[in-house]
């Protein structure tokens, strides 16, 4: 099952909108008791996006240095096929 991909701009707009809504939330009249859990979800989601971008950049650099998909797969702890499927269409040959 393939996940629906969103652009970075869409994600950033949604995160800004969430932050605005959360900041405007009046604790005295809000139906939601706390938003800490949602803020944690947003924070971790942003961290994952940043980590994914850094991982892709690292794979690009490894490929540019002539590293094989097998070597990259070993570093990732996955099969060569899994590494290639995940990164090949997004990295230079």
mmCIF file with all atom_site columns, C-alpha atoms in Angstrom:
data_model
loop_
_atom_site.group_PDB
_atom_site.id
_atom_site.type_symbol
_atom_site.label_atom_id
_atom_site.label_alt_id
_atom_site.label_comp_id
_atom_site.label_asym_id
_atom_site.label_entity_id
_atom_site.label_seq_id
_atom_site.pdbx_PDB_ins_code
_atom_site.Cartn_x
_atom_site.Cartn_y
_atom_site.Cartn_z
_atom_site.occupancy
_atom_site.B_iso_or_equiv
_atom_site.pdbx_formal_charge
_atom_site.auth_seq_id
_atom_site.auth_comp_id
_atom_site.auth_asym_id
_atom_site.auth_atom_id
_atom_site.pdbx_PDB_model_num
ATOM 1  C CA . UNK A 1 1  ? 0.000   0.000  0.000   1.00 0.00 ? 1  UNK A CA 1
ATOM 2  C CA . UNK A 1 2  ? 1.521   3.318  -1.075  1.00 0.00 ? 2  UNK A CA 1
ATOM 3  C CA . UNK A 1 3  ? 1.162   6.320  1.194   1.00 0.00 ? 3  UNK A CA 1
ATOM 4  C CA . UNK A 1 4  ? -0.314  9.534  -0.131  1.00 0.00 ? 4  UNK A CA 1
ATOM 5  C CA . UNK A 1 5  ? 2.543   11.975 -0.620  1.00 0.00 ? 5  UNK A CA 1
ATOM 6  C CA . UNK A 1 6  ? 2.133   15.652 0.176   1.00 0.00 ? 6  UNK A CA 1
ATOM 7  C CA . UNK A 1 7  ? 4.376   18.452 -0.963  1.00 0.00 ? 7  UNK A CA 1
ATOM 8  C CA . UNK A 1 8  ? 6.598   20.166 1.586   1.00 0.00 ? 8  UNK A CA 1
ATOM 9  C CA . UNK A 1 9  ? 4.572   23.375 1.084   1.00 0.00 ? 9  UNK A CA 1
ATOM 10 C CA . UNK A 1 10 ? 1.301   21.555 1.844   1.00 0.00 ? 10 UNK A CA 1
ATOM 11 C CA . UNK A 1 11 ? 2.760   20.044 4.979   1.00 0.00 ? 11 UNK A CA 1
ATOM 12 C CA . UNK A 1 12 ? 4.244   23.343 6.151   1.00 0.00 ? 12 UNK A CA 1
ATOM 13 C CA . UNK A 1 13 ? 0.937   25.178 5.531   1.00 0.00 ? 13 UNK A CA 1
ATOM 14 C CA . UNK A 1 14 ? -0.931  22.525 7.502   1.00 0.00 ? 14 UNK A CA 1
ATOM 15 C CA . UNK A 1 15 ? 1.594   22.724 10.358  1.00 0.00 ? 15 UNK A CA 1
ATOM 16 C CA . UNK A 1 16 ? 1.340   26.531 10.467  1.00 0.00 ? 16 UNK A CA 1
ATOM 17 C CA . UNK A 1 17 ? -2.472  26.319 10.433  1.00 0.00 ? 17 UNK A CA 1
ATOM 18 C CA . UNK A 1 18 ? -2.421  23.769 13.236  1.00 0.00 ? 18 UNK A CA 1
ATOM 19 C CA . UNK A 1 19 ? -0.102  25.958 15.313  1.00 0.00 ? 19 UNK A CA 1
ATOM 20 C CA . UNK A 1 20 ? -2.364  28.970 14.717  1.00 0.00 ? 20 UNK A CA 1
ATOM 21 C CA . UNK A 1 21 ? -5.446  27.007 15.765  1.00 0.00 ? 21 UNK A CA 1
ATOM 22 C CA . UNK A 1 22 ? -3.691  25.583 18.794  1.00 0.00 ? 22 UNK A CA 1
ATOM 23 C CA . UNK A 1 23 ? -2.446  29.034 19.847  1.00 0.00 ? 23 UNK A CA 1
ATOM 24 C CA . UNK A 1 24 ? -5.936  30.528 19.471  1.00 0.00 ? 24 UNK A CA 1
ATOM 25 C CA . UNK A 1 25 ? -7.527  27.770 21.517  1.00 0.00 ? 25 UNK A CA 1
ATOM 26 C CA . UNK A 1 26 ? -9.176  29.162 24.641  1.00 0.00 ? 26 UNK A CA 1
ATOM 27 C CA . UNK A 1 27 ? -8.735  26.592 27.409  1.00 0.00 ? 27 UNK A CA 1
ATOM 28 C CA . UNK A 1 28 ? -11.813 27.888 29.237  1.00 0.00 ? 28 UNK A CA 1
ATOM 29 C CA . UNK A 1 29 ? -14.181 27.286 26.330  1.00 0.00 ? 29 UNK A CA 1
ATOM 30 C CA . UNK A 1 30 ? -12.442 24.537 24.403  1.00 0.00 ? 30 UNK A CA 1
ATOM 31 C CA . UNK A 1 31 ? -14.073 21.138 24.167  1.00 0.00 ? 31 UNK A CA 1
ATOM 32 C CA . UNK A 1 32 ? -10.657 19.511 23.965  1.00 0.00 ? 32 UNK A CA 1
ATOM 33 C CA . UNK A 1 33 ? -9.010  19.239 27.367  1.00 0.00 ? 33 UNK A CA 1
ATOM 34 C CA . UNK A 1 34 ? -5.401  19.428 26.129  1.00 0.00 ? 34 UNK A CA 1
ATOM 35 C CA . UNK A 1 35 ? -3.536  19.628 22.847  1.00 0.00 ? 35 UNK A CA 1
ATOM 36 C CA . UNK A 1 36 ? -0.170  18.388 24.095  1.00 0.00 ? 36 UNK A CA 1
ATOM 37 C CA . UNK A 1 37 ? -0.688  15.070 22.360  1.00 0.00 ? 37 UNK A CA 1
ATOM 38 C CA . UNK A 1 38 ? -1.406  16.755 19.025  1.00 0.00 ? 38 UNK A CA 1
ATOM 39 C CA . UNK A 1 39 ? 1.564   19.077 19.401  1.00 0.00 ? 39 UNK A CA 1
ATOM 40 C CA . UNK A 1 40 ? 3.731   16.018 20.041  1.00 0.00 ? 40 UNK A CA 1
ATOM 41 C CA . UNK A 1 41 ? 2.388   14.355 16.889  1.00 0.00 ? 41 UNK A CA 1
ATOM 42 C CA . UNK A 1 42 ? 3.164   17.503 14.869  1.00 0.00 ? 42 UNK A CA 1
ATOM 43 C CA . UNK A 1 43 ? 6.655   17.823 16.353  1.00 0.00 ? 43 UNK A CA 1
ATOM 44 C CA . UNK A 1 44 ? 7.564   14.190 15.733  1.00 0.00 ? 44 UNK A CA 1
ATOM 45 C CA . UNK A 1 45 ? 6.121   14.351 12.227  1.00 0.00 ? 45 UNK A CA 1
ATOM 46 C CA . UNK A 1 46 ? 8.342   17.337 11.405  1.00 0.00 ? 46 UNK A CA 1
ATOM 47 C CA . UNK A 1 47 ? 11.350  15.523 12.866  1.00 0.00 ? 47 UNK A CA 1
ATOM 48 C CA . UNK A 1 48 ? 10.624  12.488 10.688  1.00 0.00 ? 48 UNK A CA 1
ATOM 49 C CA . UNK A 1 49 ? 10.369  14.665 7.566   1.00 0.00 ? 49 UNK A CA 1
ATOM 50 C CA . UNK A 1 50 ? 13.677  16.318 8.364   1.00 0.00 ? 50 UNK A CA 1
ATOM 51 C CA . UNK A 1 51 ? 15.322  12.963 9.086   1.00 0.00 ? 51 UNK A CA 1
ATOM 52 C CA . UNK A 1 52 ? 13.959  11.513 5.837   1.00 0.00 ? 52 UNK A CA 1
ATOM 53 C CA . UNK A 1 53 ? 15.375  14.461 3.877   1.00 0.00 ? 53 UNK A CA 1
ATOM 54 C CA . UNK A 1 54 ? 18.748  14.005 5.583   1.00 0.00 ? 54 UNK A CA 1
ATOM 55 C CA . UNK A 1 55 ? 18.714  10.266 4.852   1.00 0.00 ? 55 UNK A CA 1
ATOM 56 C CA . UNK A 1 56 ? 17.936  10.883 1.177   1.00 0.00 ? 56 UNK A CA 1
ATOM 57 C CA . UNK A 1 57 ? 20.782  13.397 0.990   1.00 0.00 ? 57 UNK A CA 1
ATOM 58 C CA . UNK A 1 58 ? 23.148  10.878 2.586   1.00 0.00 ? 58 UNK A CA 1
ATOM 59 C CA . UNK A 1 59 ? 22.110  8.213  0.079   1.00 0.00 ? 59 UNK A CA 1
ATOM 60 C CA . UNK A 1 60 ? 22.696  10.720 -2.750  1.00 0.00 ? 60 UNK A CA 1
ATOM 61 C CA . UNK A 1 61 ? 26.187  11.408 -1.424  1.00 0.00 ? 61 UNK A CA 1
ATOM 62 C CA . UNK A 1 62 ? 26.970  7.712  -1.023  1.00 0.00 ? 62 UNK A CA 1
ATOM 63 C CA . UNK A 1 63 ? 25.832  7.035  -4.597  1.00 0.00 ? 63 UNK A CA 1
ATOM 64 C CA . UNK A 1 64 ? 27.884  10.005 -5.848  1.00 0.00 ? 64 UNK A CA 1
ATOM 65 C CA . UNK A 1 65 ? 30.896  8.447  -4.128  1.00 0.00 ? 65 UNK A CA 1
ATOM 66 C CA . UNK A 1 66 ? 30.304  5.243  -6.083  1.00 0.00 ? 66 UNK A CA 1
ATOM 67 C CA . UNK A 1 67 ? 28.719  3.190  -3.311  1.00 0.00 ? 67 UNK A CA 1
ATOM 68 C CA . UNK A 1 68 ? 26.662  0.235  -4.528  1.00 0.00 ? 68 UNK A CA 1
ATOM 69 C CA . UNK A 1 69 ? 23.061  -0.372 -3.596  1.00 0.00 ? 69 UNK A CA 1
ATOM 70 C CA . UNK A 1 70 ? 24.260  -3.430 -1.688  1.00 0.00 ? 70 UNK A CA 1
ATOM 71 C CA . UNK A 1 71 ? 26.615  -1.328 0.452   1.00 0.00 ? 71 UNK A CA 1
ATOM 72 C CA . UNK A 1 72 ? 23.862  1.219  1.114   1.00 0.00 ? 72 UNK A CA 1
ATOM 73 C CA . UNK A 1 73 ? 21.413  -1.569 1.956   1.00 0.00 ? 73 UNK A CA 1
ATOM 74 C CA . UNK A 1 74 ? 23.815  -3.010 4.538   1.00 0.00 ? 74 UNK A CA 1
ATOM 75 C CA . UNK A 1 75 ? 24.147  0.457  6.135   1.00 0.00 ? 75 UNK A CA 1
ATOM 76 C CA . UNK A 1 76 ? 20.344  0.785  6.227   1.00 0.00 ? 76 UNK A CA 1
ATOM 77 C CA . UNK A 1 77 ? 19.780  -2.738 7.514   1.00 0.00 ? 77 UNK A CA 1
ATOM 78 C CA . UNK A 1 78 ? 17.528  -3.649 4.587   1.00 0.00 ? 78 UNK A CA 1
ATOM 79 C CA . UNK A 1 79 ? 17.831  -5.687 1.411   1.00 0.00 ? 79 UNK A CA 1
ATOM 80 C CA . UNK A 1 80 ? 19.473  -4.266 -1.688  1.00 0.00 ? 80 UNK A CA 1
ATOM 81 C CA . UNK A 1 81 ? 16.131  -4.395 -3.441  1.00 0.00 ? 81 UNK A CA 1
ATOM 82 C CA . UNK A 1 82 ? 14.411  -2.475 -0.633  1.00 0.00 ? 82 UNK A CA 1
ATOM 83 C CA . UNK A 1 83 ? 17.100  0.231  -0.649  1.00 0.00 ? 83 UNK A CA 1
ATOM 84 C CA . UNK A 1 84 ? 16.950  0.558  -4.403  1.00 0.00 ? 84 UNK A CA 1
ATOM 85 C CA . UNK A 1 85 ? 13.147  0.689  -4.511  1.00 0.00 ? 85 UNK A CA 1
ATOM 86 C CA . UNK A 1 86 ? 13.049  3.349  -1.834  1.00 0.00 ? 86 UNK A CA 1
ATOM 87 C CA . UNK A 1 87 ? 15.804  5.612  -3.158  1.00 0.00 ? 87 UNK A CA 1
ATOM 88 C CA . UNK A 1 88 ? 16.703  4.774  -6.772  1.00 0.00 ? 88 UNK A CA 1
ATOM 89 C CA . UNK A 1 89 ? 14.088  6.918  -8.465  1.00 0.00 ? 89 UNK A CA 1
ATOM 90 C CA . UNK A 1 90 ? 15.067  9.878  -6.285  1.00 0.00 ? 90 UNK A CA 1
ATOM 91 C CA . UNK A 1 91 ? 18.848  9.656  -6.466  1.00 0.00 ? 91 UNK A CA 1
ATOM 92 C CA . UNK A 1 92 ? 21.311  10.147 -9.293  1.00 0.00 ? 92 UNK A CA 1
ATOM 93 C CA . UNK A 1 93 ? 22.710  6.952  -10.822 1.00 0.00 ? 93 UNK A CA 1
#
